[in-house]
Amino acid sequence: MATDSILPDRELDAPYREFAQRIRAFANDQLEPHARAIDEQRRFMPETVRALGAAGILGGPIATAHGGEGWDALQIVLANEEVGAVCGSARGLMAVQSGLVAQCLEQFGDDAQRGRWLGPLIRGEVVGCFALTEDDAGSDVASLACRASVGSDGSYRLAGTKTWITNGGVADIALVFATVDPARGRDGITCFLVELEAVGVQRAPVAGVELGHRGSNHARLSFHGSAVPAEAVVGGVGNGFAVAMGGLSCGRISVAAGAVGIQRAALSSSIEFVNARQQFGKPLAAFQMVQERIADMAADLLASRALVYRCARLRMAGSEGPGDLAAAKLFATEAASRAADTAVMLHGSRGYSSAYPPERLLRDALGLRIYEGTSMIQKSILARSVLRS
Ligand SMILES: Cc1cc2nc3c(=O)[nH]c(=O)nc-3n(C[C@H](O)[C@H](O)[C@H](O)COP(=O)(O)OP(=O)(O)OC[C@H]3O[C@@H](n4cnc5c(N)ncnc54)[C@H](O)[C@@H]3O)c2cc1C
């Protein structure tokens, strides 16, 4: 349980405070009891999808007109902080399903796509994934090679392999990004809504064992001439790069908020530990070098939260620029790694064991710096936006 002084509650108006408390109660009751076990057992829990759906969390960002809860951007980040403080794997699942897939469909899909899939996605009856990354197209997504060849009847055949796809091994549907013409560069990229089993996708786990997010499922998805109808195109032929960036914009703010949650959990565990543990006849908290570490973690947490809330408020006001989100994701995810690393150190040998929270927080925090645009990519975006202004 987080120490009250490091919760966001004091800086929130009553409706937002009550909202955060409601998600916190859900996360503590339904996610926290499984968080360590699913990580240790590398187990994706379908029950988590259904629980997030039943609590209205998967449909949180979706407009009420489309069956969702109509959360604003501040509510979205509050929910991600609360879930992220408890279980990085559940937060990853939630952000992919509700942000990268459902919000993308809501924004770019047509009436038929929204009508068919938004309800099942937000109720947790189907699992979605966002298939962008390839072996040779990571940060440079515009260089993707997955091919969508159009036939004489207007349908498409997909050929290529996607990798590191969160939920990929268990998903019912995927937003798959492929090019209709490699010569057109990013203007050839097109997004397809694919029913994975119907097109005979081949699934395989990613190579090796993931460092963190071990309660998530990460897979390689291969398409070998899979036929998809013209109606599967999302957002128009050649508009897939914009669809991908729209999805990532929803996802990145959730990642940044999840990083705030990790910092809060690392600090909370450290505060509890250094107050309880005695060495040299005093609690660790009495030593100035320990206090300095705690102060650094607290300052990073407050600064990260301020950047993430600032980005959410700018988004709500319609005045967010590309550098605002980049600054929030960059700072919050780097600070999450620092916080978790410090927490391991402050817990001594216990921090090096899965019996205590810091090691999982550290492994999960490292992933946040990589996916949905690495820290270097966020720096490039931020620098470009500052230099241009
Ligand atoms: C846990 C996890 C979940 C993921 N989930 C998904 C998912 O659901 N869907 C999906 O499509 N992908 C997913 N990914 C993939 C992720 O988005 C990519 O790993 C990420 O975009 C980076 O690509 P890459 O791994 O190929 O690294 P590269 O692009 O090969 O980068 C390697 C290194 O080079 C640096 N670099 C690259 N270009 C530049 C540059 N121009 N300037 C400076 N440095 C640079 C990078 O910052 C990095 O440090 C996931 C990855 C992880 C770890």
Coordinates of N, CA and C in Angstrom, one line a residue, residues 216-328:
S216 N 2.9 -10.8 -19.4 CA 2.3 -10.4 -20.7 C 2.7 -11.5 -21.7
N217 N 2.0 -11.5 -22.8 CA 2.3 -12.5 -23.9 C 3.0 -11.7 -25.0
H218 N 4.2 -12.1 -25.4 CA 4.8 -11.4 -26.5 C 5.1 -12.5 -27.6
A219 N 4.7 -12.2 -28.8 CA 4.7 -13.2 -29.9 C 5.2 -12.7 -31.2
R220 N 5.6 -13.6 -32.0 CA 5.9 -13.3 -33.5 C 4.6 -13.8 -34.2
L221 N 4.2 -13.0 -35.1 CA 3.0 -13.3 -36.0 C 3.5 -13.4 -37.4
S222 N 3.3 -14.5 -38.1 CA 3.7 -14.6 -39.5 C 2.5 -14.9 -40.4
F223 N 2.5 -14.1 -41.5 CA 1.4 -14.2 -42.5 C 2.1 -14.8 -43.8
H224 N 1.4 -15.8 -44.3 CA 1.9 -16.4 -45.5 C 0.9 -16.3 -46.6
G225 N 0.7 -15.1 -47.2 CA -0.3 -15.0 -48.2 C -1.7 -15.0 -47.6
S226 N -1.9 -14.5 -46.4 CA -3.2 -14.5 -45.7 C -4.2 -13.6 -46.5
A227 N -5.3 -14.1 -46.8 CA -6.3 -13.3 -47.6 C -7.1 -12.4 -46.6
V228 N -7.2 -11.1 -46.8 CA -8.1 -10.2 -46.0 C -8.9 -9.4 -47.0
P229 N -10.2 -9.2 -46.7 CA -11.0 -8.4 -47.6 C -10.7 -6.9 -47.6
A230 N -11.1 -6.2 -48.6 CA -10.8 -4.8 -48.7 C -11.5 -4.1 -47.5
E231 N -12.5 -4.6 -47.0 CA -13.2 -4.0 -45.8 C -12.4 -4.0 -44.6
A232 N -11.3 -4.8 -44.6 CA -10.4 -4.9 -43.4 C -9.5 -3.7 -43.3
V233 N -9.4 -2.8 -44.3 CA -8.5 -1.7 -44.3 C -9.1 -0.7 -43.2
V234 N -8.2 -0.2 -42.4 CA -8.6 0.8 -41.3 C -7.9 2.1 -41.7
G235 N -8.8 3.1 -41.8 CA -8.3 4.5 -42.0 C -7.9 4.8 -43.4
G236 N -8.1 3.9 -44.4 CA -7.8 4.2 -45.8 C -6.5 3.7 -46.2
V237 N -6.4 3.3 -47.5 CA -5.2 2.7 -48.1 C -4.1 3.8 -48.1
G238 N -2.9 3.5 -47.6 CA -1.8 4.5 -47.6 C -1.8 5.4 -46.4
N239 N -2.8 5.2 -45.5 CA -2.9 6.1 -44.3 C -2.4 5.4 -43.1
G240 N -1.8 4.2 -43.2 CA -1.4 3.4 -42.1 C -0.4 4.1 -41.2
F241 N 0.5 4.9 -41.7 CA 1.5 5.5 -40.9 C 0.8 6.4 -39.9
A242 N -0.2 7.2 -40.4 CA -0.9 8.1 -39.5 C -1.7 7.3 -38.5
V243 N -2.3 6.2 -38.9 CA -3.0 5.3 -37.9 C -2.0 4.8 -36.8
A244 N -0.9 4.4 -37.3 CA 0.1 3.9 -36.3 C 0.5 5.0 -35.3
M245 N 0.8 6.2 -35.8 CA 1.2 7.3 -34.9 C 0.0 7.7 -34.0
G246 N -1.2 7.6 -34.5 CA -2.4 7.9 -33.7 C -2.4 6.9 -32.5
G247 N -2.2 5.6 -32.9 CA -2.3 4.6 -31.8 C -1.2 4.8 -30.8
L248 N 0.0 5.1 -31.3 CA 1.2 5.3 -30.4 C 1.0 6.5 -29.5
S249 N 0.3 7.5 -30.0 CA 0.1 8.7 -29.2 C -0.8 8.3 -28.0
C250 N -1.8 7.4 -28.2 CA -2.7 6.9 -27.1 C -1.8 6.1 -26.2
G251 N -1.0 5.2 -26.8 CA -0.2 4.3 -26.0 C 0.9 4.9 -25.2
R252 N 1.6 5.9 -25.7 CA 2.7 6.5 -25.1 C 2.4 7.2 -23.8
I253 N 1.3 7.9 -23.8 CA 0.9 8.6 -22.5 C 0.6 7.6 -21.4
S254 N 0.1 6.4 -21.8 CA -0.2 5.4 -20.8 C 1.1 4.8 -20.3
V255 N 2.1 4.7 -21.2 CA 3.4 4.2 -20.8 C 4.0 5.1 -19.8
A256 N 3.9 6.4 -20.1 CA 4.5 7.4 -19.2 C 3.8 7.4 -17.8
A257 N 2.5 7.2 -17.9 CA 1.7 7.2 -16.6 C 2.1 5.9 -15.8
G258 N 2.2 4.8 -16.6 CA 2.6 3.5 -15.9 C 4.0 3.7 -15.2
A259 N 4.9 4.5 -15.8 CA 6.2 4.7 -15.3 C 6.1 5.5 -13.9
V260 N 5.1 6.4 -13.9 CA 4.8 7.1 -12.6 C 4.4 6.0 -11.5
G261 N 3.6 5.1 -12.0 CA 3.1 4.1 -11.0 C 4.3 3.2 -10.5
I262 N 5.2 2.9 -11.4 CA 6.4 2.1 -11.0 C 7.2 2.9 -10.0
Q263 N 7.4 4.2 -10.2 CA 8.2 5.0 -9.3 C 7.5 5.0 -7.9
R264 N 6.2 5.2 -8.0 CA 5.5 5.2 -6.7 C 5.6 3.9 -5.9
A265 N 5.5 2.8 -6.6 CA 5.7 1.5 -6.0 C 7.1 1.3 -5.4
A266 N 8.1 1.8 -6.2 CA 9.5 1.6 -5.7 C 9.7 2.5 -4.5
L267 N 9.2 3.7 -4.5 CA 9.4 4.6 -3.4 C 8.6 4.1 -2.2
S268 N 7.4 3.6 -2.4 CA 6.6 3.2 -1.3 C 7.3 2.0 -0.6
S269 N 7.8 1.0 -1.4 CA 8.4 -0.1 -0.8 C 9.7 0.3 -0.1
S270 N 10.4 1.3 -0.6 CA 11.7 1.7 0.0 C 11.4 2.5 1.3
I271 N 10.4 3.3 1.3 CA 10.0 4.0 2.6 C 9.7 3.0 3.7
E272 N 8.9 2.1 3.3 CA 8.5 1.1 4.3 C 9.8 0.3 4.8
F273 N 10.6 0.0 3.9 CA 11.8 -0.9 4.2 C 12.8 -0.1 5.1
V274 N 13.2 1.2 4.7 CA 14.2 1.9 5.4 C 13.8 2.4 6.8
N275 N 12.4 2.5 6.9 CA 11.9 2.8 8.3 C 12.0 1.6 9.2
A276 N 11.8 0.4 8.6 CA 11.7 -0.8 9.4 C 13.1 -1.4 9.7
R277 N 14.0 -1.4 8.7 CA 15.3 -2.1 8.8 C 16.3 -1.3 9.7
Q278 N 16.9 -2.0 10.7 CA 17.9 -1.3 11.5 C 19.3 -1.9 11.2
Q279 N 20.2 -1.0 11.1 CA 21.6 -1.3 11.1 C 22.4 -0.3 11.8
F280 N 23.5 -0.7 12.4 CA 24.3 0.3 13.3 C 23.4 0.9 14.4
G281 N 22.4 0.2 14.8 CA 21.6 0.6 16.0 C 20.5 1.6 15.6
K282 N 20.3 1.9 14.3 CA 19.3 2.9 13.9 C 18.6 2.4 12.7
P283 N 17.4 3.0 12.4 CA 16.7 2.6 11.2 C 17.5 3.2 10.0
L284 N 17.5 2.5 8.9 CA 18.3 3.0 7.7 C 17.8 4.4 7.3
A285 N 16.6 4.7 7.6 CA 16.0 6.0 7.3 C 16.7 7.2 8.0
A286 N 17.5 6.8 9.1 CA 18.2 7.9 9.8 C 19.5 8.3 9.1
F287 N 20.0 7.5 8.2 CA 21.3 7.8 7.5 C 21.1 8.8 6.4
Q288 N 21.9 9.9 6.4 CA 21.7 10.9 5.4 C 21.9 10.4 3.9
M289 N 22.8 9.4 3.7 CA 22.9 8.9 2.3 C 21.7 8.2 1.9
V290 N 21.0 7.5 2.8 CA 19.7 6.9 2.5 C 18.7 8.0 2.2
Q291 N 18.6 9.0 3.1 CA 17.7 10.1 2.9 C 17.8 10.7 1.5
E292 N 19.1 10.9 1.1 CA 19.3 11.5 -0.2 C 18.7 10.7 -1.3
R293 N 18.8 9.4 -1.2 CA 18.3 8.5 -2.2 C 16.7 8.6 -2.2
I294 N 16.2 8.7 -1.1 CA 14.7 8.8 -1.0 C 14.2 10.1 -1.5
A295 N 15.0 11.2 -1.2 CA 14.6 12.5 -1.7 C 14.7 12.6 -3.2
D296 N 15.7 11.9 -3.8 CA 15.9 11.9 -5.3 C 14.7 11.2 -5.9
M297 N 14.3 10.0 -5.3 CA 13.2 9.3 -5.8 C 11.9 10.1 -5.8
A298 N 11.7 10.8 -4.6 CA 10.5 11.6 -4.5 C 10.4 12.8 -5.5
A299 N 11.6 13.4 -5.7 CA 11.6 14.5 -6.6 C 11.3 14.1 -8.0
D300 N 11.9 12.9 -8.4 CA 11.7 12.3 -9.7 C 10.2 12.0 -9.9
L301 N 9.6 11.4 -8.9 CA 8.2 11.0 -8.9 C 7.3 12.2 -9.2
L302 N 7.6 13.3 -8.4 CA 6.7 14.5 -8.5 C 6.9 15.1 -9.9
A303 N 8.2 15.2 -10.3 CA 8.4 15.8 -11.6 C 7.8 15.0 -12.8
S304 N 7.9 13.6 -12.7 CA 7.3 12.8 -13.7 C 5.8 13.0 -13.8
R305 N 5.2 12.9 -12.6 CA 3.8 13.1 -12.5 C 3.3 14.4 -13.1
A306 N 4.1 15.5 -12.8 CA 3.7 16.8 -13.3 C 3.8 16.8 -14.8
L307 N 4.8 16.2 -15.4 CA 5.0 16.2 -16.8 C 3.8 15.4 -17.5
V308 N 3.5 14.3 -16.9 CA 2.4 13.4 -17.4 C 1.1 14.1 -17.3
Y309 N 0.8 14.7 -16.2 CA -0.5 15.4 -16.0 C -0.6 16.6 -17.0
R310 N 0.6 17.3 -17.1 CA 0.6 18.5 -18.0 C 0.3 18.0 -19.4
C311 N 0.8 16.9 -19.8 CA 0.6 16.4 -21.2 C -0.9 16.1 -21.3
A312 N -1.5 15.4 -20.3 CA -2.9 15.1 -20.3 C -3.8 16.3 -20.4
R313 N -3.4 17.4 -19.6 CA -4.2 18.6 -19.6 C -4.1 19.3 -21.0
L314 N -2.9 19.3 -21.5 CA -2.7 19.9 -22.9 C -3.5 19.2 -23.9
R315 N -3.6 17.9 -23.8 CA -4.4 17.0 -24.7 C -5.8 17.4 -24.6
M316 N -6.3 17.5 -23.3 CA -7.7 17.9 -23.1 C -8.0 19.3 -23.6
A317 N -7.1 20.2 -23.6 CA -7.3 21.5 -24.1 C -7.1 21.6 -25.6
G318 N -6.6 20.5 -26.2 CA -6.4 20.5 -27.7 C -5.1 21.3 -28.1
S319 N -4.2 21.5 -27.1 CA -3.0 22.2 -27.5 C -1.7 21.5 -27.3
E320 N -1.8 20.1 -27.3 CA -0.6 19.3 -27.1 C 0.3 19.3 -28.3
G321 N 1.6 19.5 -28.1 CA 2.5 19.4 -29.2 C 3.3 18.1 -29.1
P322 N 4.0 17.7 -30.2 CA 4.7 16.4 -30.2 C 5.8 16.3 -29.1
G323 N 6.4 17.4 -28.7 CA 7.4 17.4 -27.7 C 6.9 17.2 -26.3
D324 N 5.6 17.5 -26.1 CA 5.0 17.4 -24.7 C 5.0 15.9 -24.3
L325 N 4.5 15.1 -25.2 CA 4.4 13.7 -24.9 C 5.8 13.0 -24.8
A326 N 6.7 13.5 -25.7 CA 8.0 12.9 -25.7 C 8.7 13.2 -24.4
A327 N 8.6 14.5 -23.9 CA 9.2 14.8 -22.7 C 8.7 14.0 -21.5
A328 N 7.4 13.8 -21.5 CA 6.7 13.0 -20.4 C 7.2 11.6 -20.4

